[in-house]
Amino acid sequence: MKIGIIGSGGIATNAHIPNYIKAGVDVVAIMNRTRANGERVAQKFGVPNVYETVEEMLSSEQLDAVSICTPNALHKEQVLLALEAGCHVLCEKPPGISENEAIEMLEAAKRAGKTLHYGFHYRHRADTILLKRMIDAGELGDVYATTALALRRRGIPGWGVFTNKELQGGGALLDVGVHMLDLALYLMGYPEPKEVIGHVGQYLGSRPGVGLLGDWDYASLSVEDTARAMVTFETKASLMLDVSYMANLEDKDTMRVECRGTNAGASLFPLKLHTEKHGALFDEQPAYLQEHDPYEKQIQSFLEACRQEPDYRQAEEAVILHRIIDRIYA
Ligand SMILES: NC(=O)c1ccc[n+]([C@@H]2O[C@H](COP(=O)([O-])OP(=O)(O)OC[C@H]3O[C@@H](n4cnc5c(N)ncnc54)[C@H](O)[C@@H]3O)[C@@H](O)[C@H]2O)c1
């Protein structure tokens, strides 16, 4: 397979390019807005061709698939161009910046008959895969409540465009919250949402203070540093979401999902199970679980999907995900 990379920044160089190479497929082209950056990355990984526009790359190369690794607000346009050019697409998270964009991308994937996956690597962790298997086998019973936490003590990135609403579409919710929101929904089987009560705001992020991820641009912060929500579903289940880039908390970085089922509860990360047996309450953890790199697994799973019938499942789920996020922002 021939792969093209759109955007050659952090996630492209740390996760996408090295894992395509590991998987034995050819990364033949990189497109980046600034050519010098694209050339530096191409040289590092031995990628033969560099382009400055998506259109130029897609018309010059016979690509089977592309990875999209650019700021969030650019995803939709680039996903549509790649699908129209007949490529399978792995687009970084969040899928886009709104439900309408997620719908457009789903429809384009179906029109093109190509697989569209999104970069939710937490789904590909070994502990997540195990828990999902247990939930699908009915071991937790009916999962009626989940809690999704993505909380940073002082973690607005001091690099990139994370504080820029125009390029990112949002802040903590779309950047880190989306990972745990997606994971909770995925574990629940992506039920249809019924009601959403949401709250977003800027509290600590728009003034100077201690930043554990470098000096962020507090003066021009145009995104939320906090998002909290309660979601109910047509299935009668519910989800609570708590997200922060910047909060006065003990823990530096919490990424966590809790699932409460009628037979057992479970939490990630790490994986723990909470059950009742013969009149006693148990907490259980796997004694051994073969770990792997979730980014590598994500690329493998995408490539496998590209070799089969087109897979629209993730693109369909993205519509529900963005519907909830739109309502939280509204
Ligand atoms: N899955 C994860 O854990 C994870 C982690 C980090 C980032 N991401 C996602 O990856 C995406 C990129 O994030 P990053 O951290 O790599 O950012 P980055 O700033 O390091 O890289 C972005 C790249 O896009 C390029 N770019 C900017 N405008 C462009 C344009 N118009 N066309 C093509 N390229 C353009 C930049 O030059 C840069 O090389 C974001 O959507 C982010 O949410 C996901």
CSV table of C-alpha atoms and ligand atoms in Angstrom, one decimal:
chain,number,residue,atom,x,y,z
A,1,MET,CA,0.0,0.0,0.0
A,2,LYS,CA,1.1,3.6,-0.7
A,3,ILE,CA,0.5,6.1,2.1
A,4,GLY,CA,0.5,9.9,2.1
A,5,ILE,CA,0.7,12.0,5.3
A,6,ILE,CA,-1.1,15.4,5.6
A,7,GLY,CA,0.5,17.6,8.2
A,8,SER,CA,4.0,16.6,9.5
A,9,GLY,CA,3.9,17.8,13.1
A,10,GLY,CA,4.0,16.0,16.5
A,11,ILE,CA,1.4,13.2,16.0
A,12,ALA,CA,2.5,12.4,12.4
A,13,THR,CA,6.2,12.0,13.4
A,14,ASN,CA,5.6,10.3,16.7
A,15,ALA,CA,2.7,7.9,15.9
A,16,HIS,CA,1.7,7.7,12.2
A,17,ILE,CA,4.8,7.6,10.1
A,18,PRO,CA,6.9,5.3,12.3
A,19,ASN,CA,4.0,2.8,12.7
A,20,TYR,CA,3.2,2.7,9.0
A,21,ILE,CA,6.9,1.9,8.4
A,22,LYS,CA,6.8,-0.8,11.1
A,23,ALA,CA,3.7,-2.3,9.4
A,24,GLY,CA,5.7,-2.6,6.2
A,25,VAL,CA,3.7,-0.2,4.0
A,26,ASP,CA,5.3,2.6,2.0
A,27,VAL,CA,5.0,6.1,3.1
A,28,VAL,CA,5.6,7.8,-0.2
A,29,ALA,CA,4.5,11.4,0.3
A,30,ILE,CA,4.2,14.1,2.9
A,31,MET,CA,2.2,17.3,2.6
A,32,ASN,CA,2.9,20.1,4.9
A,33,ARG,CA,2.0,23.8,4.7
A,34,THR,CA,5.6,24.8,5.4
A,35,ARG,CA,7.8,22.9,3.0
A,36,ALA,CA,11.0,23.1,5.2
A,37,ASN,CA,9.2,21.1,8.0
A,38,GLY,CA,7.9,18.6,5.5
A,39,GLU,CA,11.3,18.1,4.0
A,40,ARG,CA,13.0,17.7,7.4
A,41,VAL,CA,10.5,15.0,8.3
A,42,ALA,CA,10.7,13.3,4.9
A,43,GLN,CA,14.5,13.1,5.2
A,44,LYS,CA,14.3,11.7,8.7
A,45,PHE,CA,11.9,8.8,7.7
A,46,GLY,CA,13.2,8.3,4.1
A,47,VAL,CA,9.9,9.6,2.5
A,48,PRO,CA,10.6,10.4,-1.2
A,49,ASN,CA,8.1,13.2,-2.0
A,50,VAL,CA,7.1,16.4,-0.3
A,51,TYR,CA,4.2,18.7,-1.3
A,52,GLU,CA,2.8,22.0,-0.1
A,53,THR,CA,-0.8,21.4,-1.0
A,54,VAL,CA,-3.2,18.5,-0.5
A,55,GLU,CA,-4.5,18.8,-4.1
A,56,GLU,CA,-0.9,18.6,-5.5
A,57,MET,CA,-0.1,15.5,-3.5
A,58,LEU,CA,-3.3,13.7,-4.3
A,59,SER,CA,-3.1,14.4,-8.1
A,60,SER,CA,0.6,13.6,-8.3
A,61,GLU,CA,0.6,10.3,-6.3
A,62,GLN,CA,-1.4,7.1,-6.6
A,63,LEU,CA,-2.2,6.8,-2.9
A,64,ASP,CA,-4.2,4.0,-1.3
A,65,ALA,CA,-4.6,5.8,2.0
A,66,VAL,CA,-3.7,9.0,3.8
A,67,SER,CA,-3.3,10.1,7.4
A,68,ILE,CA,-4.6,13.5,8.4
A,69,CYS,CA,-2.5,15.1,11.2
A,70,THR,CA,-3.3,18.8,11.0
A,71,PRO,CA,-5.2,21.2,13.3
A,72,ASN,CA,-8.8,20.2,13.9
A,73,ALA,CA,-10.5,22.9,11.8
A,74,LEU,CA,-8.7,21.6,8.7
A,75,HIS,CA,-9.7,18.0,9.1
A,76,LYS,CA,-13.0,18.0,7.3
A,77,GLU,CA,-11.8,19.7,4.1
A,78,GLN,CA,-8.8,17.4,3.9
A,79,VAL,CA,-10.8,14.3,4.6
A,80,LEU,CA,-13.2,15.2,1.8
A,81,LEU,CA,-10.4,15.8,-0.7
A,82,ALA,CA,-8.7,12.5,0.2
A,83,LEU,CA,-11.9,10.5,0.0
A,84,GLU,CA,-12.8,12.1,-3.4
A,85,ALA,CA,-9.4,11.1,-4.6
A,86,GLY,CA,-10.2,7.5,-3.8
A,87,CYS,CA,-8.1,7.1,-0.6
A,88,HIS,CA,-8.9,5.4,2.6
A,89,VAL,CA,-8.5,7.9,5.5
A,90,LEU,CA,-7.2,7.8,9.0
A,91,CYS,CA,-7.9,11.3,10.4
A,92,GLU,CA,-6.6,12.4,13.8
A,93,LYS,CA,-9.0,13.2,16.6
A,94,PRO,CA,-11.3,15.0,17.0
A,95,PRO,CA,-13.0,13.9,13.7
A,96,GLY,CA,-14.0,17.5,12.9
A,97,ILE,CA,-15.3,20.5,14.8
A,98,SER,CA,-19.1,19.9,14.6
A,99,GLU,CA,-21.9,17.4,13.9
A,100,ASN,CA,-22.4,18.8,10.4
A,101,GLU,CA,-18.8,18.2,9.6
A,102,ALA,CA,-19.0,14.6,10.9
A,103,ILE,CA,-22.1,14.1,8.7
A,104,GLU,CA,-20.4,15.5,5.6
A,105,MET,CA,-17.4,13.2,6.2
A,106,LEU,CA,-19.6,10.1,6.7
A,107,GLU,CA,-21.5,10.8,3.5
A,108,ALA,CA,-18.3,11.4,1.6
A,109,ALA,CA,-16.8,8.1,2.9
A,110,LYS,CA,-20.0,6.3,1.7
A,111,ARG,CA,-20.0,8.0,-1.7
A,112,ALA,CA,-16.3,7.0,-2.2
A,113,GLY,CA,-16.8,3.5,-0.8
A,114,LYS,CA,-13.7,4.0,1.4
A,115,THR,CA,-12.8,3.4,5.0
A,116,LEU,CA,-12.8,6.4,7.3
A,117,HIS,CA,-11.2,5.9,10.8
A,118,TYR,CA,-10.4,8.4,13.5
A,119,GLY,CA,-7.4,8.6,15.8
A,120,PHE,CA,-8.9,7.5,19.1
A,121,HIS,CA,-5.9,5.5,20.2
A,122,TYR,CA,-7.2,4.8,23.7
A,123,ARG,CA,-9.6,2.3,22.1
A,124,HIS,CA,-6.6,0.3,21.0
A,125,ARG,CA,-5.0,-0.1,24.4
A,126,ALA,CA,-4.7,-3.7,25.6
A,127,ASP,CA,-6.8,-3.0,28.8
A,128,THR,CA,-9.5,-1.2,26.7
A,129,ILE,CA,-9.7,-4.1,24.3
A,130,LEU,CA,-10.1,-6.6,27.2
A,131,LEU,CA,-12.8,-4.5,28.9
A,132,LYS,CA,-14.7,-4.0,25.6
A,133,ARG,CA,-14.6,-7.8,25.1
A,134,MET,CA,-16.0,-8.4,28.6
A,135,ILE,CA,-18.8,-5.8,28.2
A,136,ASP,CA,-19.8,-7.3,24.8
A,137,ALA,CA,-19.8,-10.8,26.4
A,138,GLY,CA,-22.3,-9.4,29.0
A,139,GLU,CA,-20.0,-9.8,32.0
A,140,LEU,CA,-20.8,-6.4,33.4
A,141,GLY,CA,-24.6,-6.8,32.8
A,142,ASP,CA,-26.4,-3.7,31.6
A,143,VAL,CA,-23.9,-0.8,31.6
A,144,TYR,CA,-26.3,2.0,32.8
A,145,ALA,CA,-23.8,4.6,34.0
A,146,THR,CA,-20.4,5.8,32.9
A,147,THR,CA,-18.1,8.6,34.0
A,148,ALA,CA,-15.5,10.1,31.8
A,149,LEU,CA,-12.7,12.2,33.2
A,150,ALA,CA,-10.0,14.1,31.4
A,151,LEU,CA,-8.4,16.4,33.9
A,152,ARG,CA,-5.1,18.2,33.9
A,153,ARG,CA,-3.9,20.2,36.9
A,154,ARG,CA,-2.0,22.8,34.8
A,155,GLY,CA,-1.8,21.4,31.3
A,156,ILE,CA,-2.6,23.9,28.6
A,157,PRO,CA,0.1,23.1,26.0
A,158,GLY,CA,2.7,25.8,25.6
A,159,TRP,CA,3.2,24.9,21.9
A,160,GLY,CA,1.1,24.4,18.8
A,161,VAL,CA,-2.3,25.9,18.2
A,162,PHE,CA,-4.2,24.4,21.1
A,163,THR,CA,-5.4,27.8,22.4
A,164,ASN,CA,-6.6,29.0,19.0
A,165,LYS,CA,-10.4,28.5,18.5
A,166,GLU,CA,-10.2,29.3,14.8
A,167,LEU,CA,-7.8,26.4,14.1
A,168,GLN,CA,-8.8,24.0,16.8
A,169,GLY,CA,-12.6,24.6,17.0
A,170,GLY,CA,-12.5,24.3,20.8
A,171,GLY,CA,-10.2,23.7,23.8
A,172,ALA,CA,-10.0,21.1,26.5
A,173,LEU,CA,-13.2,19.4,25.4
A,174,LEU,CA,-12.3,18.9,21.8
A,175,ASP,CA,-8.6,18.2,22.6
A,176,VAL,CA,-8.5,15.9,25.6
A,177,GLY,CA,-12.1,15.5,26.7
A,178,VAL,CA,-13.0,14.0,23.3
A,179,HIS,CA,-10.7,11.0,24.0
A,180,MET,CA,-12.5,9.9,27.2
A,181,LEU,CA,-16.0,10.9,25.9
A,182,ASP,CA,-15.4,8.7,22.9
A,183,LEU,CA,-14.1,5.9,25.0
A,184,ALA,CA,-17.1,5.9,27.4
A,185,LEU,CA,-19.5,6.0,24.4
A,186,TYR,CA,-17.6,3.2,22.7
A,187,LEU,CA,-17.7,1.0,25.8
A,188,MET,CA,-21.5,1.7,26.0
A,189,GLY,CA,-22.0,0.8,22.3
A,190,TYR,CA,-22.5,4.3,21.2
A,191,PRO,CA,-26.2,4.7,22.3
A,192,GLU,CA,-28.4,7.5,20.9
A,193,PRO,CA,-28.2,10.6,23.1
A,194,LYS,CA,-31.5,12.0,24.5
A,195,GLU,CA,-30.6,15.0,26.6
A,196,VAL,CA,-27.4,16.9,27.2
A,197,ILE,CA,-26.7,19.4,30.0
A,198,GLY,CA,-23.4,21.1,29.4
A,199,HIS,CA,-21.2,23.8,30.7
A,200,VAL,CA,-18.0,25.2,29.4
A,201,GLY,CA,-15.8,28.2,30.5
A,202,GLN,CA,-12.5,29.9,30.9
A,203,TYR,CA,-11.4,30.0,34.5
A,204,LEU,CA,-7.6,29.7,35.1
A,205,GLY,CA,-6.4,29.6,31.5
A,206,SER,CA,-6.9,33.2,30.6
A,207,ARG,CA,-4.5,34.6,33.3
A,208,PRO,CA,-0.8,34.0,34.1
A,209,GLY,CA,0.1,31.1,36.4
A,210,VAL,CA,2.1,27.9,36.7
A,211,GLY,CA,2.0,25.8,33.5
A,212,LEU,CA,3.3,22.2,33.6
A,213,LEU,CA,3.3,22.0,29.8
A,214,GLY,CA,5.3,25.2,29.1
A,215,ASP,CA,4.2,28.8,28.8
A,216,TRP,CA,0.9,29.0,27.1
A,217,ASP,CA,-0.5,32.1,25.5
A,218,TYR,CA,-3.0,33.1,28.2
A,219,ALA,CA,-3.5,36.5,26.7
A,220,SER,CA,-5.0,35.2,23.5
A,221,LEU,CA,-6.7,32.1,24.8
A,222,SER,CA,-9.9,31.8,22.8
A,223,VAL,CA,-11.0,28.3,23.9
A,224,GLU,CA,-12.5,26.8,27.0
A,225,ASP,CA,-10.3,25.4,29.8
A,226,THR,CA,-13.2,23.6,31.5
A,227,ALA,CA,-16.1,21.5,30.2
A,228,ARG,CA,-18.6,19.5,32.3
A,229,ALA,CA,-21.7,17.6,31.1
A,230,MET,CA,-24.4,15.2,31.9
A,231,VAL,CA,-25.7,13.1,29.0
A,232,THR,CA,-28.8,10.8,29.1
A,233,PHE,CA,-29.5,8.2,26.4
A,234,GLU,CA,-32.6,6.7,24.8
A,235,THR,CA,-31.4,3.4,26.4
A,236,LYS,CA,-32.0,5.0,29.9
A,237,ALA,CA,-28.2,4.9,30.5
A,238,SER,CA,-26.3,8.1,31.4
A,239,LEU,CA,-22.8,9.6,31.2
A,240,MET,CA,-21.0,12.2,33.2
A,241,LEU,CA,-18.1,14.1,31.8
A,242,ASP,CA,-15.6,16.3,33.6
A,243,VAL,CA,-12.8,17.9,31.5
A,244,SER,CA,-10.1,20.4,32.4
A,245,TYR,CA,-6.9,21.8,30.9
A,246,MET,CA,-6.2,23.8,34.0
A,247,ALA,CA,-7.6,23.0,37.5
A,248,ASN,CA,-6.6,23.2,41.1
A,249,LEU,CA,-6.4,19.4,41.6
A,250,GLU,CA,-4.0,17.0,43.3
A,251,ASP,CA,-3.3,14.8,40.3
A,252,LYS,CA,-1.3,16.2,37.4
A,253,ASP,CA,-3.1,14.3,34.7
A,254,THR,CA,-6.1,12.0,35.0
A,255,MET,CA,-7.6,10.1,32.0
A,256,ARG,CA,-10.2,7.8,33.3
A,257,VAL,CA,-13.5,6.0,32.5
A,258,GLU,CA,-15.7,4.3,35.0
A,259,CYS,CA,-18.5,1.9,33.9
A,260,ARG,CA,-21.2,0.8,36.2
A,261,GLY,CA,-23.0,-2.4,35.1
A,262,THR,CA,-25.8,-4.3,36.8
A,263,ASN,CA,-23.5,-7.3,37.3
A,264,ALA,CA,-20.2,-5.6,37.8
A,265,GLY,CA,-18.4,-2.3,37.5
A,266,ALA,CA,-15.1,-1.5,35.8
A,267,SER,CA,-12.7,1.3,35.6
A,268,LEU,CA,-9.9,2.3,33.2
A,269,PHE,CA,-6.9,3.2,33.6
A,270,PRO,CA,-5.7,0.8,35.0
A,271,LEU,CA,-8.3,-1.8,34.4
A,272,LYS,CA,-10.1,-2.9,37.6
A,273,LEU,CA,-13.4,-4.8,38.1
A,274,HIS,CA,-15.8,-4.5,41.0
A,275,THR,CA,-18.1,-7.4,41.6
A,276,GLU,CA,-20.2,-9.3,44.2
A,277,LYS,CA,-19.6,-13.1,44.6
A,278,HIS,CA,-21.3,-15.3,47.2
A,279,GLY,CA,-22.1,-12.5,49.6
A,280,ALA,CA,-18.7,-10.8,49.3
A,281,LEU,CA,-17.5,-7.8,47.3
A,282,PHE,CA,-14.4,-8.2,45.1
A,283,ASP,CA,-12.0,-5.9,43.4
A,284,GLU,CA,-10.1,-7.6,40.6
A,285,GLN,CA,-7.3,-6.7,38.3
A,286,PRO,CA,-5.6,-8.8,35.5
A,287,ALA,CA,-2.6,-10.5,36.9
A,288,TYR,CA,-1.0,-10.5,33.4
A,289,LEU,CA,-2.0,-8.6,30.3
A,290,GLN,CA,0.3,-8.4,27.3
A,291,GLU,CA,0.7,-4.7,26.6
A,292,HIS,CA,1.3,-3.1,23.2
A,293,ASP,CA,1.7,0.4,21.7
A,294,PRO,CA,-1.9,1.6,21.1
A,295,TYR,CA,-0.7,3.9,18.3
A,296,GLU,CA,0.9,0.9,16.5
A,297,LYS,CA,-2.3,-1.1,17.0
A,298,GLN,CA,-4.4,1.7,15.6
A,299,ILE,CA,-2.4,1.8,12.4
A,300,GLN,CA,-2.5,-2.0,12.1
A,301,SER,CA,-6.3,-1.9,12.6
A,302,PHE,CA,-6.7,0.8,10.0
A,303,LEU,CA,-4.6,-1.0,7.4
A,304,GLU,CA,-6.6,-4.2,8.1
A,305,ALA,CA,-9.8,-2.3,7.5
A,306,CYS,CA,-8.4,-0.9,4.3
A,307,ARG,CA,-8.0,-4.4,2.9
A,308,GLN,CA,-11.6,-5.4,3.6
A,309,GLU,CA,-15.1,-4.0,2.8
A,310,PRO,CA,-15.3,-0.2,3.6
A,311,ASP,CA,-15.8,0.5,7.3
A,312,TYR,CA,-18.1,3.4,8.1
A,313,ARG,CA,-18.7,2.5,11.8
A,314,GLN,CA,-16.3,5.0,13.3
A,315,ALA,CA,-17.6,7.7,10.9
A,316,GLU,CA,-21.2,7.0,12.1
A,317,GLU,CA,-20.1,7.1,15.7
A,318,ALA,CA,-18.4,10.5,15.1
A,319,VAL,CA,-21.8,12.0,14.2
A,320,ILE,CA,-23.1,11.1,17.7
A,321,LEU,CA,-19.9,12.2,19.3
A,322,HIS,CA,-20.0,15.6,17.7
A,323,ARG,CA,-23.8,16.0,18.3
A,324,ILE,CA,-23.1,15.6,22.1
A,325,ILE,CA,-20.1,18.0,21.9
A,326,ASP,CA,-22.1,20.6,19.9
A,327,ARG,CA,-24.8,20.5,22.6
A,328,ILE,CA,-22.3,20.9,25.4
A,329,TYR,CA,-20.9,24.0,23.7
A,330,ALA,CA,-24.4,25.3,23.0
B,1,LIG,N1,-4.3,10.9,19.2
B,1,LIG,C1,-3.6,11.7,20.0
B,1,LIG,O1,-3.2,11.3,21.1
B,1,LIG,C2,-3.1,13.0,19.5
B,1,LIG,C3,-2.0,13.6,20.1
B,1,LIG,C4,-1.6,14.9,19.6
B,1,LIG,C5,-2.4,15.5,18.5
B,1,LIG,N2,-3.4,14.8,18.0
B,1,LIG,C6,-4.2,15.5,16.9
B,1,LIG,O2,-3.4,15.6,15.8
B,1,LIG,C7,-3.6,16.8,15.1
B,1,LIG,C8,-2.3,17.5,14.9
B,1,LIG,O3,-1.8,17.8,16.2
B,1,LIG,P1,-0.2,17.9,16.4
B,1,LIG,O4,0.0,17.8,17.9
B,1,LIG,O5,0.5,16.9,15.5
B,1,LIG,O6,0.0,19.4,16.0
B,1,LIG,P2,1.4,20.0,15.4
B,1,LIG,O7,1.2,21.5,15.5
B,1,LIG,O8,2.6,19.4,16.0
B,1,LIG,O9,1.3,19.6,13.8
B,1,LIG,C9,0.4,20.1,13.0
B,1,LIG,C10,1.0,20.1,11.6
B,1,LIG,O10,0.0,20.5,10.7
B,1,LIG,C11,0.7,21.5,9.8
B,1,LIG,N3,-0.3,22.3,9.2
B,1,LIG,C12,-0.8,23.5,9.7
B,1,LIG,N4,-1.7,24.0,8.8
B,1,LIG,C13,-1.7,23.1,7.8
B,1,LIG,C14,-2.4,23.1,6.6
B,1,LIG,N5,-3.3,24.1,6.2
B,1,LIG,N6,-2.2,22.0,5.8
B,1,LIG,C15,-1.4,21.1,6.1
B,1,LIG,N7,-0.6,21.0,7.2
B,1,LIG,C16,-0.8,22.1,8.0
B,1,LIG,C17,1.7,22.2,10.6
B,1,LIG,O11,2.7,22.8,9.9
B,1,LIG,C18,2.2,21.0,11.5
B,1,LIG,O12,3.3,20.4,10.8
B,1,LIG,C19,-4.7,17.5,15.9
B,1,LIG,O13,-6.0,17.3,15.3
B,1,LIG,C20,-4.6,16.9,17.3
B,1,LIG,O14,-5.9,16.9,17.9
B,1,LIG,C21,-3.8,13.6,18.5
